[in-house]
mmCIF file of C-alpha atoms in Angstrom:
data_model
loop_
_atom_site.group_PDB
_atom_site.id
_atom_site.type_symbol
_atom_site.label_atom_id
_atom_site.label_comp_id
_atom_site.label_asym_id
_atom_site.label_seq_id
_atom_site.Cartn_x
_atom_site.Cartn_y
_atom_site.Cartn_z
ATOM 1 C CA MET C 1 -42.119 38.057 23.921
ATOM 2 C CA ASP C 2 -38.888 36.553 22.641
ATOM 3 C CA THR C 3 -38.142 33.023 23.723
ATOM 4 C CA ILE C 4 -34.903 32.278 25.524
ATOM 5 C CA ASP C 5 -32.758 29.402 24.334
ATOM 6 C CA ASN C 6 -31.634 27.789 27.541
ATOM 7 C CA THR C 7 -30.715 24.370 26.164
ATOM 8 C CA HIS C 8 -27.137 24.955 27.291
ATOM 9 C CA MET C 9 -28.423 25.111 30.861
ATOM 10 C CA LEU C 10 -29.977 21.623 30.741
ATOM 11 C CA PRO C 11 -28.068 18.874 32.539
ATOM 12 C CA SER C 12 -26.022 16.677 30.224
ATOM 13 C CA THR C 13 -27.027 13.078 29.661
ATOM 14 C CA PRO C 14 -24.954 10.771 31.878
ATOM 15 C CA TYR C 15 -22.392 8.705 29.995
ATOM 16 C CA PRO C 16 -23.641 5.096 29.868
ATOM 17 C CA GLN C 17 -21.774 2.439 31.753
ATOM 18 C CA THR C 18 -19.211 0.583 29.652
ATOM 19 C CA SER C 19 -17.675 -2.866 29.811
ATOM 20 C CA LEU C 20 -14.297 -3.676 31.300
ATOM 21 C CA PHE C 21 -13.042 -4.475 27.780
ATOM 22 C CA PHE C 22 -14.066 -1.032 26.471
ATOM 23 C CA LYS C 23 -12.374 0.700 29.399
ATOM 24 C CA GLY C 24 -9.254 -1.432 28.930
ATOM 25 C CA ILE C 25 -8.903 -0.529 25.253
ATOM 26 C CA GLU C 26 -9.502 3.142 26.018
ATOM 27 C CA CYS C 27 -6.924 3.229 28.836
ATOM 28 C CA LEU C 28 -4.330 1.259 26.860
ATOM 29 C CA LEU C 29 -4.632 3.580 23.858
ATOM 30 C CA ALA C 30 -4.379 6.626 26.080
ATOM 31 C CA GLY C 31 -1.322 5.073 27.747
ATOM 32 C CA ILE C 32 0.281 4.312 24.378
ATOM 33 C CA TYR C 33 -0.144 7.870 23.147
ATOM 34 C CA ALA C 34 1.129 9.260 26.451
ATOM 35 C CA ALA C 35 4.166 6.979 26.104
ATOM 36 C CA THR C 36 4.608 8.235 22.528
ATOM 37 C CA LEU C 37 4.918 11.778 23.845
ATOM 38 C CA VAL C 38 7.634 10.586 26.271
ATOM 39 C CA ILE C 39 9.550 8.953 23.394
ATOM 40 C CA PHE C 40 9.462 12.088 21.243
ATOM 41 C CA ALA C 41 10.353 14.234 24.243
ATOM 42 C CA PHE C 42 13.375 11.995 24.784
ATOM 43 C CA ASP C 43 14.422 12.427 21.133
ATOM 44 C CA THR C 44 14.438 16.222 21.523
ATOM 45 C CA LEU C 45 17.005 16.103 24.355
ATOM 46 C CA PRO C 46 20.638 16.982 23.586
ATOM 47 C CA GLN C 47 22.718 14.012 22.503
ATOM 48 C CA PRO C 48 24.941 13.941 25.634
ATOM 49 C CA ILE C 49 21.852 13.652 27.851
ATOM 50 C CA LYS C 50 20.405 10.902 25.650
ATOM 51 C CA ASP C 51 23.715 9.027 25.842
ATOM 52 C CA ALA C 52 23.702 9.315 29.627
ATOM 53 C CA ILE C 53 20.213 7.843 29.965
ATOM 54 C CA GLU C 54 20.237 4.113 29.533
ATOM 55 C CA GLU C 55 17.781 2.626 27.069
ATOM 56 C CA TYR C 56 16.237 0.402 29.723
ATOM 57 C CA VAL C 57 15.128 3.526 31.615
ATOM 58 C CA ILE C 58 12.953 4.565 28.674
ATOM 59 C CA LEU C 59 11.594 1.038 28.367
ATOM 60 C CA ALA C 60 10.809 1.025 32.094
ATOM 61 C CA ILE C 61 8.878 4.283 31.729
ATOM 62 C CA LEU C 62 6.875 2.853 28.828
ATOM 63 C CA ALA C 63 6.126 -0.319 30.787
ATOM 64 C CA LEU C 64 5.014 1.855 33.690
ATOM 65 C CA PHE C 65 2.508 3.642 31.460
ATOM 66 C CA LEU C 66 1.038 0.354 30.227
ATOM 67 C CA LEU C 67 0.867 -1.272 33.674
ATOM 68 C CA GLY C 68 -0.630 1.919 35.069
ATOM 69 C CA SER C 69 -3.283 1.816 32.357
ATOM 70 C CA LEU C 70 -4.248 -1.737 33.305
ATOM 71 C CA PHE C 71 -4.414 -0.941 37.019
ATOM 72 C CA PHE C 72 -6.451 2.219 36.409
ATOM 73 C CA THR C 73 -8.875 0.230 34.220
ATOM 74 C CA TRP C 74 -9.483 -2.319 36.981
ATOM 75 C CA ARG C 75 -9.938 0.329 39.704
ATOM 76 C CA TRP C 76 -12.151 2.526 37.532
ATOM 77 C CA HIS C 77 -14.445 -0.369 36.587
ATOM 78 C CA ARG C 78 -14.874 -1.364 40.236
ATOM 79 C CA ARG C 79 -15.741 2.196 41.275
ATOM 80 C CA GLU C 80 -18.245 2.547 38.454
ATOM 81 C CA ARG C 81 -19.984 -0.690 39.428
ATOM 82 C CA ALA C 82 -20.147 0.592 42.993
ATOM 83 C CA GLY C 83 -21.779 3.839 41.797
ATOM 84 C CA ARG C 84 -18.788 6.017 42.670
ATOM 85 C CA GLY C 85 -16.745 8.345 40.527
ATOM 86 C CA GLN C 86 -17.499 10.374 37.393
ATOM 87 C CA SER C 87 -17.046 8.013 34.463
ATOM 88 C CA GLY C 88 -18.197 10.576 31.919
ATOM 89 C CA ARG C 89 -15.411 12.967 32.868
ATOM 90 C CA ILE C 90 -12.839 10.150 32.767
ATOM 91 C CA HIS C 91 -14.031 9.117 29.287
ATOM 92 C CA ALA C 92 -13.762 12.739 28.170
ATOM 93 C CA TRP C 93 -10.155 13.034 29.374
ATOM 94 C CA LEU C 94 -9.052 9.681 27.972
ATOM 95 C CA GLN C 95 -10.730 10.131 24.592
ATOM 96 C CA GLY C 96 -9.348 13.654 24.452
ATOM 97 C CA LEU C 97 -5.851 12.268 25.045
ATOM 98 C CA ILE C 98 -6.395 9.714 22.282
ATOM 99 C CA ARG C 99 -7.638 12.364 19.850
ATOM 100 C CA TYR C 100 -4.759 14.736 20.604
ATOM 101 C CA GLY C 101 -2.252 11.863 20.506
ATOM 102 C CA LEU C 102 -3.564 10.802 17.103
ATOM 103 C CA ALA C 103 -3.460 14.371 15.828
ATOM 104 C CA PHE C 104 0.135 14.788 17.010
ATOM 105 C CA THR C 105 1.354 11.468 15.580
ATOM 106 C CA ILE C 106 -0.366 11.792 12.205
ATOM 107 C CA SER C 107 0.700 15.449 11.915
ATOM 108 C CA LEU C 108 4.330 14.389 12.326
ATOM 109 C CA TYR C 109 4.044 12.283 9.187
ATOM 110 C CA ALA C 110 1.991 14.966 7.421
ATOM 111 C CA PHE C 111 4.574 17.702 8.033
ATOM 112 C CA GLY C 112 7.305 15.212 7.101
ATOM 113 C CA LYS C 113 5.677 14.907 3.664
ATOM 114 C CA ILE C 114 5.066 18.629 3.244
ATOM 115 C CA MET C 115 8.520 19.675 4.465
ATOM 116 C CA LYS C 116 10.268 16.963 2.412
ATOM 117 C CA THR C 117 11.761 14.873 5.186
ATOM 118 C CA GLN C 118 9.680 11.837 4.197
ATOM 119 C CA LEU C 119 9.213 9.967 0.894
ATOM 120 C CA GLN C 120 12.394 11.456 -0.555
ATOM 121 C CA PRO C 121 14.394 8.855 -2.516
ATOM 122 C CA SER C 122 18.121 8.489 -2.112
ATOM 123 C CA MET C 123 20.017 9.812 -5.153
ATOM 124 C CA ASP C 124 21.731 6.469 -5.754
ATOM 125 C CA ASP C 125 18.296 4.889 -6.338
ATOM 126 C CA PHE C 126 18.074 6.730 -9.658
ATOM 127 C CA ASP C 127 20.979 4.679 -11.038
ATOM 128 C CA ARG C 128 19.866 1.304 -9.653
ATOM 129 C CA PRO C 129 17.978 -1.275 -11.721
ATOM 130 C CA ILE C 130 14.358 -1.184 -10.587
ATOM 131 C CA GLY C 131 14.424 -4.932 -9.976
ATOM 132 C CA GLU C 132 17.083 -4.433 -7.284
ATOM 133 C CA LEU C 133 15.099 -1.894 -5.252
ATOM 134 C CA THR C 134 13.647 -3.161 -1.981
ATOM 135 C CA GLY C 135 10.001 -2.544 -1.167
ATOM 136 C CA TYR C 136 11.056 0.320 1.106
ATOM 137 C CA ARG C 137 13.186 2.024 -1.551
ATOM 138 C CA LEU C 138 10.613 1.343 -4.281
ATOM 139 C CA THR C 139 7.887 3.021 -2.189
ATOM 140 C CA TRP C 140 10.037 6.057 -1.466
ATOM 141 C CA PHE C 141 11.057 6.296 -5.134
ATOM 142 C CA TYR C 142 7.475 5.954 -6.402
ATOM 143 C CA TYR C 143 5.876 8.495 -4.070
ATOM 144 C CA GLY C 144 8.882 10.793 -4.239
ATOM 145 C CA PHE C 145 8.376 11.138 -7.992
ATOM 146 C CA SER C 146 5.477 13.571 -7.484
ATOM 147 C CA TYR C 147 5.658 16.230 -4.774
ATOM 148 C CA PRO C 148 2.079 17.451 -5.526
ATOM 149 C CA LEU C 149 0.769 13.977 -4.631
ATOM 150 C CA ILE C 150 2.788 13.964 -1.401
ATOM 151 C CA LEU C 151 1.501 17.464 -0.636
ATOM 152 C CA ILE C 152 -2.128 16.405 -1.159
ATOM 153 C CA ILE C 153 -1.727 13.409 1.173
ATOM 154 C CA GLY C 154 -0.088 15.595 3.820
ATOM 155 C CA VAL C 155 -2.811 18.255 3.624
ATOM 156 C CA ILE C 156 -5.552 15.603 3.892
ATOM 157 C CA GLN C 157 -3.845 14.192 6.982
ATOM 158 C CA LEU C 158 -3.583 17.648 8.568
ATOM 159 C CA GLY C 159 -7.216 18.433 7.752
ATOM 160 C CA GLY C 160 -8.373 15.170 9.298
ATOM 161 C CA CYS C 161 -6.284 15.844 12.408
ATOM 162 C CA LEU C 162 -7.815 19.295 12.781
ATOM 163 C CA LEU C 163 -11.316 17.805 12.639
ATOM 164 C CA LEU C 164 -10.326 15.261 15.298
ATOM 165 C CA LEU C 165 -9.699 18.019 17.813
ATOM 166 C CA TYR C 166 -13.350 19.147 17.895
ATOM 167 C CA ARG C 167 -15.952 16.850 19.402
ATOM 168 C CA ARG C 168 -18.582 17.894 16.866
ATOM 169 C CA THR C 169 -16.350 17.015 13.882
ATOM 170 C CA ARG C 170 -14.221 14.187 15.295
ATOM 171 C CA LEU C 171 -16.249 11.486 13.519
ATOM 172 C CA LEU C 172 -15.787 13.294 10.187
ATOM 173 C CA GLY C 173 -12.056 13.431 10.910
ATOM 174 C CA VAL C 174 -12.048 9.698 11.619
ATOM 175 C CA MET C 175 -13.864 8.971 8.331
ATOM 176 C CA ILE C 176 -11.315 11.061 6.397
ATOM 177 C CA LEU C 177 -8.265 9.558 8.083
ATOM 178 C CA LEU C 178 -9.346 5.900 8.146
ATOM 179 C CA PRO C 179 -8.915 5.161 4.393
ATOM 180 C CA VAL C 180 -5.660 7.131 4.261
ATOM 181 C CA MET C 181 -4.134 5.343 7.246
ATOM 182 C CA THR C 182 -5.451 1.933 6.131
ATOM 183 C CA ASN C 183 -3.675 2.376 2.802
ATOM 184 C CA ILE C 184 -0.467 3.432 4.589
ATOM 185 C CA LEU C 185 -0.702 0.412 6.891
ATOM 186 C CA PHE C 186 -1.006 -1.956 3.906
ATOM 187 C CA ILE C 187 1.982 -0.304 2.206
ATOM 188 C CA ASN C 188 4.067 -0.610 5.388
ATOM 189 C CA LEU C 189 3.032 -4.246 5.760
ATOM 190 C CA PHE C 190 3.349 -5.575 2.207
ATOM 191 C CA TYR C 191 6.348 -3.485 1.092
ATOM 192 C CA ASP C 192 8.477 -4.322 4.146
ATOM 193 C CA ILE C 193 8.764 -0.757 5.402
ATOM 194 C CA ASP C 194 10.637 -0.078 8.641
ATOM 195 C CA PRO C 195 9.101 -2.024 11.600
ATOM 196 C CA GLY C 196 8.817 1.208 13.587
ATOM 197 C CA ALA C 197 6.668 2.775 10.863
ATOM 198 C CA LEU C 198 4.557 -0.386 10.683
ATOM 199 C CA GLY C 199 3.981 -0.352 14.460
ATOM 200 C CA ALA C 200 3.070 3.339 14.403
ATOM 201 C CA SER C 201 0.550 2.826 11.595
ATOM 202 C CA VAL C 202 -1.024 -0.092 13.494
ATOM 203 C CA PHE C 203 -1.497 1.996 16.661
ATOM 204 C CA ILE C 204 -2.851 4.921 14.635
ATOM 205 C CA LEU C 205 -5.380 2.721 12.854
ATOM 206 C CA VAL C 206 -6.454 1.074 16.123
ATOM 207 C CA GLY C 207 -6.960 4.516 17.671
ATOM 208 C CA LEU C 208 -9.104 5.656 14.744
ATOM 209 C CA LEU C 209 -11.159 2.458 14.849
ATOM 210 C CA PHE C 210 -11.726 2.964 18.565
ATOM 211 C CA LEU C 211 -13.045 6.490 17.994
ATOM 212 C CA ALA C 212 -15.333 5.091 15.270
ATOM 213 C CA TRP C 213 -16.500 2.479 17.783
ATOM 214 C CA VAL C 214 -17.311 5.237 20.268
ATOM 215 C CA ASP C 215 -19.638 6.776 17.665
ATOM 216 C CA ILE C 216 -21.040 3.494 16.343
ATOM 217 C CA THR C 217 -24.610 4.694 16.985
ATOM 218 C CA ARG C 218 -24.091 7.731 14.755
ATOM 219 C CA LEU C 219 -22.478 5.579 12.076
ATOM 220 C CA LYS C 220 -25.379 3.130 12.052
ATOM 221 C CA ALA C 221 -27.841 6.005 11.836
ATOM 222 C CA ALA C 222 -25.950 7.552 8.915
ATOM 223 C CA PHE C 223 -25.099 4.471 6.853
ATOM 224 C CA TRP C 224 -27.651 1.814 7.784
ATOM 225 C CA GLU C 225 -30.797 3.295 9.251
ATOM 226 C CA VAL C 226 -31.098 6.312 6.957
ATOM 227 C CA VAL C 227 -34.402 6.505 5.074
ATOM 228 C CA ASP C 228 -34.092 6.817 1.296
ATOM 229 C CA ARG C 229 -36.560 9.388 -0.049
ATOM 230 C CA LEU C 230 -36.481 8.017 -3.603
ATOM 231 C CA PRO C 231 -39.443 5.839 -4.655
ATOM 232 C CA ASN C 232 -38.849 2.112 -4.756
ATOM 233 C CA ILE C 233 -38.384 0.644 -8.252
ATOM 234 C CA ARG C 234 -40.299 -2.594 -8.622
ATOM 235 C CA LEU C 235 -39.085 -5.302 -10.992
ATOM 236 C CA GLY C 236 -41.459 -8.065 -10.027
ATOM 237 C CA HIS C 237 -39.931 -10.678 -7.775
ATOM 238 C CA ASP C 238 -37.131 -9.792 -5.354
ATOM 239 C CA TRP C 239 -34.741 -12.225 -7.054
ATOM 240 C CA VAL C 240 -34.980 -10.155 -10.253
ATOM 241 C CA LYS C 241 -33.698 -7.047 -8.475
ATOM 242 C CA HIS C 242 -30.923 -9.068 -6.801
ATOM 243 C CA GLY C 243 -29.945 -10.378 -10.234
ATOM 244 C CA VAL C 244 -29.860 -6.849 -11.663
ATOM 245 C CA ARG C 245 -27.484 -5.825 -8.876
ATOM 246 C CA LEU C 246 -25.010 -8.415 -10.141
ATOM 247 C CA LEU C 247 -24.966 -6.958 -13.679
ATOM 248 C CA PRO C 248 -22.132 -4.412 -13.096
ATOM 249 C CA PHE C 249 -19.880 -7.176 -11.755
ATOM 250 C CA VAL C 250 -20.754 -9.578 -14.567
ATOM 251 C CA ALA C 251 -20.175 -6.865 -17.185
ATOM 252 C CA ALA C 252 -16.823 -5.856 -15.687
ATOM 253 C CA PHE C 253 -15.672 -9.483 -15.462
ATOM 254 C CA SER C 254 -16.724 -10.089 -19.081
ATOM 255 C CA VAL C 255 -14.718 -7.102 -20.336
ATOM 256 C CA ILE C 256 -11.535 -8.259 -18.575
ATOM 257 C CA GLN C 257 -12.074 -11.871 -19.655
ATOM 258 C CA SER C 258 -12.473 -10.719 -23.253
ATOM 259 C CA PHE C 259 -9.217 -8.775 -22.965
ATOM 260 C CA LYS C 260 -7.421 -11.840 -21.605
ATOM 261 C CA THR C 261 -8.764 -13.967 -24.456
ATOM 262 C CA GLU C 262 -7.561 -11.491 -27.081
ATOM 263 C CA HIS C 263 -4.211 -10.991 -25.314
ATOM 264 C CA PRO C 264 -3.131 -14.394 -23.969
ATOM 265 C CA ASN C 265 -0.736 -14.063 -21.053
ATOM 266 C CA ASP C 266 2.108 -16.527 -21.476
ATOM 267 C CA THR C 267 3.307 -17.955 -18.177
ATOM 268 C CA VAL C 268 5.733 -20.572 -19.526
ATOM 269 C CA LEU C 269 8.370 -18.219 -20.944
ATOM 270 C CA ARG C 270 7.517 -15.195 -18.819
ATOM 271 C CA GLY C 271 10.653 -13.945 -17.077
ATOM 272 C CA ILE C 272 14.153 -12.559 -17.643
ATOM 273 C CA TRP C 273 16.518 -14.828 -19.565
ATOM 274 C CA LYS C 274 20.295 -14.546 -19.885
ATOM 275 C CA VAL C 275 21.905 -15.424 -23.210
ATOM 276 C CA GLU C 276 24.761 -17.713 -22.185
ATOM 277 C CA ARG C 277 25.787 -18.591 -25.745
ATOM 278 C CA PHE C 278 24.874 -16.766 -28.960
ATOM 279 C CA ALA C 279 25.796 -18.016 -32.436
ATOM 280 C CA ARG C 280 24.861 -16.098 -35.580
ATOM 281 C CA ASN C 281 25.246 -17.877 -38.937
ATOM 282 C CA GLY C 282 27.205 -20.580 -37.143
ATOM 283 C CA GLN C 283 29.712 -18.143 -35.595
ATOM 284 C CA VAL C 284 29.754 -17.838 -31.781
ATOM 285 C CA LEU C 285 29.808 -14.188 -30.747
ATOM 286 C CA PRO C 286 32.401 -13.137 -28.158
ATOM 287 C CA ALA C 287 31.210 -12.061 -24.693
ATOM 288 C CA ASN C 288 32.056 -8.400 -25.356
ATOM 289 C CA ALA C 289 30.364 -8.204 -28.765
ATOM 290 C CA TRP C 290 27.521 -6.138 -27.277
ATOM 291 C CA LEU C 291 29.881 -3.165 -26.860
ATOM 292 C CA THR C 292 29.836 -2.530 -30.617
ATOM 293 C CA ASP C 293 26.863 -4.581 -31.840
ATOM 294 C CA THR C 294 23.377 -3.764 -30.557
ATOM 295 C CA THR C 295 22.062 -7.049 -31.989
ATOM 296 C CA ALA C 296 24.491 -9.154 -29.923
ATOM 297 C CA TRP C 297 21.755 -9.762 -27.367
ATOM 298 C CA ASN C 298 22.536 -10.654 -23.774
ATOM 299 C CA ARG C 299 19.045 -10.464 -22.269
ATOM 300 C CA VAL C 300 15.615 -11.644 -23.420
ATOM 301 C CA TYR C 301 12.551 -10.345 -21.572
ATOM 302 C CA PHE C 302 9.279 -12.246 -21.973
ATOM 303 C CA SER C 303 6.357 -10.315 -20.412
ATOM 304 C CA GLY C 304 3.269 -12.168 -21.630
ATOM 305 C CA TRP C 305 0.639 -9.922 -23.189
ATOM 306 C CA GLN C 306 2.886 -6.916 -22.482
ATOM 307 C CA GLY C 307 5.301 -8.137 -25.113
ATOM 308 C CA CYS C 308 8.923 -9.176 -25.454
ATOM 309 C CA ALA C 309 12.217 -7.281 -25.541
ATOM 310 C CA LEU C 310 15.801 -8.085 -26.577
ATOM 311 C CA SER C 311 18.729 -6.162 -25.105
ATOM 312 C CA ALA C 312 22.437 -6.271 -25.895
ATOM 313 C CA ASN C 313 23.412 -4.493 -22.687
ATOM 314 C CA PRO C 314 23.624 -7.059 -19.873
ATOM 315 C CA TYR C 315 23.347 -4.394 -17.150
ATOM 316 C CA ARG C 316 20.337 -2.302 -18.161
ATOM 317 C CA TYR C 317 17.597 -2.115 -20.768
ATOM 318 C CA ASP C 318 17.608 0.871 -23.130
ATOM 319 C CA PRO C 319 14.673 0.966 -25.616
ATOM 320 C CA THR C 320 16.823 2.858 -28.155
ATOM 321 C CA GLU C 321 19.419 0.078 -28.228
ATOM 322 C CA GLY C 322 17.210 -3.031 -28.129
ATOM 323 C CA LEU C 323 14.233 -4.545 -29.899
ATOM 324 C CA ARG C 324 10.707 -4.603 -28.530
ATOM 325 C CA GLY C 325 7.444 -6.072 -29.815
ATOM 326 C CA HIS C 326 4.895 -8.799 -29.194
ATOM 327 C CA TYR C 327 5.249 -12.544 -29.446
ATOM 328 C CA ASP C 328 3.154 -15.677 -29.923
ATOM 329 C CA PHE C 329 4.283 -18.892 -28.267
ATOM 330 C CA ASP C 330 2.809 -22.289 -29.129
ATOM 331 C CA SER C 331 3.678 -24.594 -26.229
ATOM 332 C CA THR C 332 2.462 -27.700 -28.092
ATOM 333 C CA LYS C 333 4.613 -27.147 -31.193
ATOM 334 C CA HIS C 334 7.422 -25.366 -29.276
ATOM 335 C CA THR C 335 7.400 -22.514 -31.799
ATOM 336 C CA LEU C 336 7.895 -18.825 -31.155
ATOM 337 C CA GLN C 337 7.106 -15.830 -33.362
ATOM 338 C CA PHE C 338 8.440 -12.458 -32.253
ATOM 339 C CA VAL C 339 7.114 -9.470 -34.207
ATOM 340 C CA VAL C 340 9.345 -6.430 -33.719
ATOM 341 C CA GLY C 341 7.685 -3.049 -33.203
ATOM 342 C CA PRO C 342 4.007 -2.008 -33.278
ATOM 343 C CA ALA C 343 3.877 -1.659 -37.065
ATOM 344 C CA ALA C 344 5.890 -4.772 -37.851
ATOM 345 C CA LYS C 345 2.851 -6.956 -38.604
ATOM 346 C CA THR C 346 3.225 -6.003 -42.265
ATOM 347 C CA ASN C 347 7.030 -6.198 -42.275
ATOM 348 C CA ARG C 348 8.062 -9.840 -42.600
ATOM 349 C CA SER C 349 11.773 -9.000 -42.331
ATOM 350 C CA ASP C 350 11.277 -7.819 -38.756
ATOM 351 C CA THR C 351 9.700 -11.047 -37.544
ATOM 352 C CA ILE C 352 11.838 -13.567 -35.693
ATOM 353 C CA ARG C 353 10.614 -17.128 -36.123
ATOM 354 C CA ALA C 354 12.173 -19.700 -33.843
ATOM 355 C CA THR C 355 11.770 -23.130 -32.307
ATOM 356 C CA LEU C 356 12.489 -24.055 -28.713
ATOM 357 C CA SER C 357 14.286 -27.198 -27.594
ATOM 358 C CA ASN C 358 15.900 -28.649 -24.457
ATOM 359 C CA GLN C 359 13.322 -26.629 -22.540
ATOM 360 C CA THR C 360 13.217 -26.809 -18.735
ATOM 361 C CA ALA C 361 12.034 -24.400 -16.056
ATOM 362 C CA LYS C 362 15.521 -22.845 -15.943
ATOM 363 C CA THR C 363 17.069 -23.325 -19.396
ATOM 364 C CA MET C 364 16.142 -23.591 -23.081
ATOM 365 C CA ARG C 365 17.647 -23.378 -26.538
ATOM 366 C CA LEU C 366 16.199 -20.985 -29.127
ATOM 367 C CA ARG C 367 16.985 -21.407 -32.834
ATOM 368 C CA GLY C 368 15.484 -19.334 -35.627
ATOM 369 C CA MET C 369 15.823 -16.836 -38.466
ATOM 370 C CA TRP C 370 15.923 -13.039 -38.534
ATOM 371 C CA ARG C 371 16.682 -10.839 -41.538
ATOM 372 C CA GLY C 372 18.315 -13.731 -43.354
ATOM 373 C CA ASP C 373 20.576 -14.674 -40.448
ATOM 374 C CA THR C 374 20.370 -17.898 -38.490
ATOM 375 C CA LEU C 375 20.195 -17.486 -34.721
ATOM 376 C CA ASP C 376 21.136 -20.027 -32.067
ATOM 377 C CA MET C 377 20.866 -18.947 -28.426
ATOM 378 C CA GLN C 378 21.276 -20.890 -25.211
ATOM 379 C CA LEU C 379 19.167 -19.194 -22.518
ATOM 380 C CA ALA C 380 19.176 -19.445 -18.724
ATOM 381 C CA ARG C 381 16.407 -17.989 -16.562
ATOM 382 C CA LEU C 382 17.469 -15.197 -14.214
ATOM 383 C CA ARG C 383 14.031 -14.357 -12.787
#
């Protein structure tokens, strides 16, 4: 006789009692996401209605949500301790609100990427020197360079949000969204993105961490308590195996250290220098000489192991108009050798040899020879 699967008829396991702190975090997050829906609902109203509603009314509604969350937490905790109420059902509703609030908020940013209302640089940024771009504009310019990358990030966010909406897959959704949102939070924080975006990313990350906390038992079982079926490799004493585990880090450090030794990174000259006075063969060049002479340099760029560049144009650097190569600076002898171009090691005529004098943190004088001409430049540090 066929057996009947009646596991769905078994009573569910009661939700364990939780601390006041856990309930408070859960209620506050649910209140925040409920308040978020009110804010976006307000933004969809016609402009005349929004103008008629004072801003303090919206703030009062938000404060009401938060105060209500605190009061509900206190009352709920007391009823649970007294053995009254259905805490499991309350948890289900609150965590459901958090999951749906997260899905809505993250999807807004995801569709903004896909539908090109986010990470789209302003056209004037294309004609600005990169050094003048703020962190906000630099981020938008960088990510806006590649729509496929933006599309991939948006699709990952939407996929994670979809997984959040099912209880069976919500933990997988959290694991997908956590690294993405952590990266976005760091970008918002360290690149001085709009404070509103920073606050939103903080609340999103806190919500995801809370859902991970809810499933901490499953996480421990998956990442800590799992039994490895591979046989144990014995290397004698335990300290030997611990030492072997350090080998990848030691090897990686050694490779980078070797690179730094072969490519010394100058920190004394590193920066952007303005040529305040330029004399060639004893003749001082006029300020507008760069308009017709690409060797009437106005800027000197020292970039350490990345090389050096000379530019006549004082407003932008164009590789076709300037010189670029690598340089060696001896701080003890105050000598500088600038080899122009990658193949110039065998071309002595394209090597500038100079000495530095009157050197301070902000100014210095550079005198040398290049292609039979004497050079005398007074430099001032710009950056």
